[in-house]
Short mmCIF file of C-alpha atoms and ligand atoms in Angstrom, two decimals:
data_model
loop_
_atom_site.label_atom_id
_atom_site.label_comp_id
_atom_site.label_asym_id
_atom_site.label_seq_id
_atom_site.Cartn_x
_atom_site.Cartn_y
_atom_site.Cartn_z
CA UNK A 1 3.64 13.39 -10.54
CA UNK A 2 -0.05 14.87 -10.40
CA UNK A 3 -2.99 12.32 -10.37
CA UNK A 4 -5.61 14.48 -12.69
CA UNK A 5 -7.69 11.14 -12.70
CA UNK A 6 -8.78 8.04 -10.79
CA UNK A 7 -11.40 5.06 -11.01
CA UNK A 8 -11.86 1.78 -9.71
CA UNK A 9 -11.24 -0.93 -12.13
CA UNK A 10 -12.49 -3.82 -10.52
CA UNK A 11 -12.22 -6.21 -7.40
CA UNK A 12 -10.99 -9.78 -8.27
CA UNK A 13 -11.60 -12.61 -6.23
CA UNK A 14 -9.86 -16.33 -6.06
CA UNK A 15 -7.24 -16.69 -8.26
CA UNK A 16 -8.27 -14.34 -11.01
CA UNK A 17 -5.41 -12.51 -12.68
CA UNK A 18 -5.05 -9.52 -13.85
CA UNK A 19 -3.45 -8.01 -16.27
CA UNK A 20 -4.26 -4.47 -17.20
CA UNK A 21 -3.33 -3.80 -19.98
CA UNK A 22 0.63 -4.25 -19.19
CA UNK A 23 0.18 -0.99 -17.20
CA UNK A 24 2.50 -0.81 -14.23
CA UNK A 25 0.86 -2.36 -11.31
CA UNK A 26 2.44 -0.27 -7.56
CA UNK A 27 0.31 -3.06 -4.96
CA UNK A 28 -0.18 -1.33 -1.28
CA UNK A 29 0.28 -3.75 1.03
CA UNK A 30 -0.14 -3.87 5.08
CA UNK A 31 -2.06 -4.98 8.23
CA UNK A 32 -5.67 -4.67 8.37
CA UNK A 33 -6.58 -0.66 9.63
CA UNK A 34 -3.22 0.57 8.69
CA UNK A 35 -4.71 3.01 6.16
CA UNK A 36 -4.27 1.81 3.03
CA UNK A 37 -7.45 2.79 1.52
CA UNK A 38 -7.18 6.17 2.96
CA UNK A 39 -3.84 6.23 1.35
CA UNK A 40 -5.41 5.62 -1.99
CA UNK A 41 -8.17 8.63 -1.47
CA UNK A 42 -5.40 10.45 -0.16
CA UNK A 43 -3.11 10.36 -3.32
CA UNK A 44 -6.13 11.03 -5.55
CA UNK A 45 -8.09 13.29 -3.35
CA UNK A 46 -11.27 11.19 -3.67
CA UNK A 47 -12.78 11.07 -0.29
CA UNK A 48 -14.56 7.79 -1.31
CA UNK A 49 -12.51 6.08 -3.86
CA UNK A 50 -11.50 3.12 -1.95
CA UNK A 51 -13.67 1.77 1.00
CA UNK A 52 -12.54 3.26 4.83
CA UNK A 53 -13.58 1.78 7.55
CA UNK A 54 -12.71 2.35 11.44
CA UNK A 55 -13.25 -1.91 11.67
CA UNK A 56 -10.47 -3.68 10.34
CA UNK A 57 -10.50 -6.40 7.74
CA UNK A 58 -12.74 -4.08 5.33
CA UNK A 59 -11.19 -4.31 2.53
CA UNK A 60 -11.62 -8.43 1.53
CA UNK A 61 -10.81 -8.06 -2.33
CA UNK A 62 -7.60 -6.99 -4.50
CA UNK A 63 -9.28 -3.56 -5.12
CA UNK A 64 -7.90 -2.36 -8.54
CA UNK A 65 -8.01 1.22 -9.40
CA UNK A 66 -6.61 3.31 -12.39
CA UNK A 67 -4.69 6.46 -12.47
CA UNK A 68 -4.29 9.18 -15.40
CA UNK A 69 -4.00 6.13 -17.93
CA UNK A 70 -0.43 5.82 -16.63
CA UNK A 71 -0.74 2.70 -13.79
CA UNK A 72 -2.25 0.72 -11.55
CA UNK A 73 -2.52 1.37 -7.96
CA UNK A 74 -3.84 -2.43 -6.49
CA UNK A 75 -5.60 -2.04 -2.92
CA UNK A 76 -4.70 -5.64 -1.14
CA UNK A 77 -6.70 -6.81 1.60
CA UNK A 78 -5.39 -6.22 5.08
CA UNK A 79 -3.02 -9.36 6.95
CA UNK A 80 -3.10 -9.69 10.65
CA UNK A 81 -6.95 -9.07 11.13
CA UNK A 82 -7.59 -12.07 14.07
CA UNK A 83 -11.05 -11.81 14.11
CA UNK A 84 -11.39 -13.55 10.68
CA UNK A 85 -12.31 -17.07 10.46
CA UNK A 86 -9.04 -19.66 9.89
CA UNK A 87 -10.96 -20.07 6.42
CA UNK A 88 -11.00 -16.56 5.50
CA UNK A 89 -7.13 -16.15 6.80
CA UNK A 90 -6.05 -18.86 4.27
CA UNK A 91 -8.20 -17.40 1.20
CA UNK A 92 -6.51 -13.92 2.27
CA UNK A 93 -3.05 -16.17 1.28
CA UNK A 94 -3.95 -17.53 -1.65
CA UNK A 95 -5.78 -14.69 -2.91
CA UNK A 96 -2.47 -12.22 -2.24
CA UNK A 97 -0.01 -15.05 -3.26
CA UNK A 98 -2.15 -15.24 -6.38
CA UNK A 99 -1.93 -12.23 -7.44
CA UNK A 100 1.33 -10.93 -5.98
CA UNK A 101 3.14 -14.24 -7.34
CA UNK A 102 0.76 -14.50 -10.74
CA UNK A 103 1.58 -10.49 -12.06
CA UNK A 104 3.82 -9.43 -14.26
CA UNK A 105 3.50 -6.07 -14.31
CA UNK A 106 3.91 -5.71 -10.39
CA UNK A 107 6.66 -3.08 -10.20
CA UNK A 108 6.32 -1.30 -6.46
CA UNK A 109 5.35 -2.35 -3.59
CA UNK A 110 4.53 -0.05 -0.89
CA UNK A 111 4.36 -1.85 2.24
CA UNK A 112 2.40 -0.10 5.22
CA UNK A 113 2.83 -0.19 8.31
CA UNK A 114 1.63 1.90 11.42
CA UNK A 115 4.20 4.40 12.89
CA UNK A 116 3.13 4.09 16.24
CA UNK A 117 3.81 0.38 16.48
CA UNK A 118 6.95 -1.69 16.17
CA UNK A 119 6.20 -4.33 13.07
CA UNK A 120 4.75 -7.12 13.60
CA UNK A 121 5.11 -11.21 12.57
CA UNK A 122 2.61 -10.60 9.80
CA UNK A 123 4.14 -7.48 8.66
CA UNK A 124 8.21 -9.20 9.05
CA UNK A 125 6.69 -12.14 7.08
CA UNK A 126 5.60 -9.35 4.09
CA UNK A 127 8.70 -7.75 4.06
CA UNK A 128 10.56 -10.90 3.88
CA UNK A 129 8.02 -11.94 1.07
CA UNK A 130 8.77 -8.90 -0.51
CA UNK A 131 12.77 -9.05 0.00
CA UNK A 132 12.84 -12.94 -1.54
CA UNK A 133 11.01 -12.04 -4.50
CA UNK A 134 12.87 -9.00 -5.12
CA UNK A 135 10.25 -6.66 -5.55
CA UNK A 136 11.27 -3.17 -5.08
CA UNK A 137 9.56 -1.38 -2.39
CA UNK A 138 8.63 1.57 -0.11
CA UNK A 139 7.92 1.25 3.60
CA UNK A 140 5.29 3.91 4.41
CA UNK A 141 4.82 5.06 7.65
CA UNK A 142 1.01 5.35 8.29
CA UNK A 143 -0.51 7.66 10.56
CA UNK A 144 2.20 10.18 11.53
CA UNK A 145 -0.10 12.72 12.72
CA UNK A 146 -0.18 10.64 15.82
CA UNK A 147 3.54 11.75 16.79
CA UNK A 148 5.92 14.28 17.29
CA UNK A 149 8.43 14.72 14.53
CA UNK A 150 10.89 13.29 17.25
CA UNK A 151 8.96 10.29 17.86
CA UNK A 152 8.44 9.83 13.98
CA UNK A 153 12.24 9.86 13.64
CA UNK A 154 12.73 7.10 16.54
CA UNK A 155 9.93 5.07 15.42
CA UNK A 156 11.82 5.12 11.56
CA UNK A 157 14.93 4.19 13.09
CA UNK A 158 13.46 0.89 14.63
CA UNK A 159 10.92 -0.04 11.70
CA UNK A 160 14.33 -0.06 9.23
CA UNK A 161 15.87 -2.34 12.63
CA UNK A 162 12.74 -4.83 12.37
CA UNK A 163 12.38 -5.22 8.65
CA UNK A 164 15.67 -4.50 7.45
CA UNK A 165 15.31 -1.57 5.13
CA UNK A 166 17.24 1.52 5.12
CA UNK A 167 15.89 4.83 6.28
CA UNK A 168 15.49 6.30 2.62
CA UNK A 169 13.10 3.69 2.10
CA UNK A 170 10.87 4.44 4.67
CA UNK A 171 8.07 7.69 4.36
CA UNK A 172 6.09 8.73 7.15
CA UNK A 173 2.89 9.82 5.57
CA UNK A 174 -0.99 10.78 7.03
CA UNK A 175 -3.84 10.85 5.21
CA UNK A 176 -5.26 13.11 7.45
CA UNK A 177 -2.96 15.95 7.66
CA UNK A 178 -1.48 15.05 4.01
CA UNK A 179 1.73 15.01 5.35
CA UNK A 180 4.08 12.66 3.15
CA UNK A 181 1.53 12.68 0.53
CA UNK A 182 3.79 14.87 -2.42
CA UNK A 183 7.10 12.70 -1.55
CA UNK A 184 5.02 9.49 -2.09
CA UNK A 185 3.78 11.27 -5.85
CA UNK A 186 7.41 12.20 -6.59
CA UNK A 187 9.04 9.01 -5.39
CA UNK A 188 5.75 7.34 -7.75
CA UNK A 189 6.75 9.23 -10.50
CA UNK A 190 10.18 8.43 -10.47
CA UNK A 191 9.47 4.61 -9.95
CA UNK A 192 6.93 5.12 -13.23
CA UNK A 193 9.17 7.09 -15.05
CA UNK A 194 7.20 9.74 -15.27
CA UNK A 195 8.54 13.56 -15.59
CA UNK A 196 7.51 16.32 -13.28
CA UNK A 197 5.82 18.26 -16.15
CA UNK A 198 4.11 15.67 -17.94
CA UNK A 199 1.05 16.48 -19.65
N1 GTP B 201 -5.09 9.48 12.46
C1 GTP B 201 -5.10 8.84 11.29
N2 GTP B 201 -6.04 7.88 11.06
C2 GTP B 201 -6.00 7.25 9.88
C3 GTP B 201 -5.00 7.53 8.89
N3 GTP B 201 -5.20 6.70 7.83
C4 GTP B 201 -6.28 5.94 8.14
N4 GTP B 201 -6.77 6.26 9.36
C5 GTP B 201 -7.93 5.63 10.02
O1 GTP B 201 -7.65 4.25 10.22
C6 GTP B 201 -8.81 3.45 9.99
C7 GTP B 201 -8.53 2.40 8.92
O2 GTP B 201 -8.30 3.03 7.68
P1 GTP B 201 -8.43 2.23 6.29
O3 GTP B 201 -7.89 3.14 5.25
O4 GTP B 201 -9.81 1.70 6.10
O5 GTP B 201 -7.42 1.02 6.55
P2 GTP B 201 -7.12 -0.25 5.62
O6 GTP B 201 -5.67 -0.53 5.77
O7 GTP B 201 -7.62 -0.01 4.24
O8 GTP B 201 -7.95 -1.38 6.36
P3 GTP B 201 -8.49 -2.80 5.75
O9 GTP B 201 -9.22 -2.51 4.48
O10 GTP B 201 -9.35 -3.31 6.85
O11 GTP B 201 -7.29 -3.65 5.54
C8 GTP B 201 -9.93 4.44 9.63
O12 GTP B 201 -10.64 4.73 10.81
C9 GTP B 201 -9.18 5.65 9.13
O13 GTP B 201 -9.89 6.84 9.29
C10 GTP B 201 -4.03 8.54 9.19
O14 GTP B 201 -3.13 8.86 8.40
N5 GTP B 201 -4.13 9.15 10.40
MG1 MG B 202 -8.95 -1.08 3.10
#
């Protein structure tokens, strides 16, 4: 699919829902500073679309933004950031469980996490989320630029070992080189429905 147009919709807070429309909601979920608002300005070439930040836990709100009139794309806030207060950790819960639990219209979720690392408790305890409640997903593979395409393939093999998903599942991608960014659109448009040559 080609994104011809993007804008933010709005943040919500609490346990606002939000429905959209009935659009199809794809959520991006992952640790704090595993690049999930670069993955947004990366699949709609907007440099500053989403918020990006070198200091994790930037991204506080569900961050809602709309593409070509066709679906959501829903910007959660990063898990696993320590430096927030017990407080803020448990708002972060209610705020996803809110809205991840609360939508109807939730039909992907693509669940980052950073190549270079094995996952972690906070990302096992999203993918299990994610397996219980049987939404479909998409591991991506942040940050691939970092390694060599024989590291990427070892680190892919071990990610599917830790969270249980099989290889076709998981994309490396890199917002900075682009790499994995027209598999993501194609795999996008399939999940949508959308044909190649759409208007
Ligand atoms: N090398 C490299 N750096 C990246 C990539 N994607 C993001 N980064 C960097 O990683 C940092 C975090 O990126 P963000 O997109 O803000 O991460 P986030 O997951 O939205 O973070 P929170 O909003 O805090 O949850 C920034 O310094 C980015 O420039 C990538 O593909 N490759
Ligand atoms: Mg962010």
């Amino acid at each position: 699919m080609r994104i011809k147009r993007a804008t933010f919709v709005t943040s919500l807070t609490g346990n606002q829902r939000f429905d959209g429309e009935g659009l199809p909601q794809i959520a991006i979920a992952g640790k704090s500073n595993v690049g999930k608002s670069s993955l947004i300005n990366c699949l709609c070439s907007q440099s500053k679309l989403a918020r990006v930040s070198s200091e994790p836990g930037k991204t506080r709100l569900v961050n809602i933004f709309r593409i070509n009139d066709d679906f959501h794309l829903v910007d959660l806030p990063g898990y696993g950031y320590a430096r927030v207060s017990r407080s803020m950790q448990e708002d972060w819960g209610q705020m996803m469980d809110s809205y991840l639990s609360g939508s109807e219209h939730l039909y992907h979720i693509l669940h980052l996490v950073d190549i270079r690392h094995d996952p972690g408790q906070h990302d096992l305890q999203m993918q299990a989320w994610i397996q219980h409640n049987q939404v479909p997903c998409t591991v991506v593979a942040t940050k691939c630029d970092k390694l060599s395409r024989a590291q990427q393939q070892r680190s892919i093999l071990a990610i599917c070992r830790a969270l249980g998903v099989q290889p076709w599942d998981v994309l490396p991608f890199s917002s900075v080189t682009r790499a994995g960014r027209d598999e993501l659109l194609e795999r996008l448009g399939q999940i949508l429905g959308l044909s190649e040559d759409e208007p």
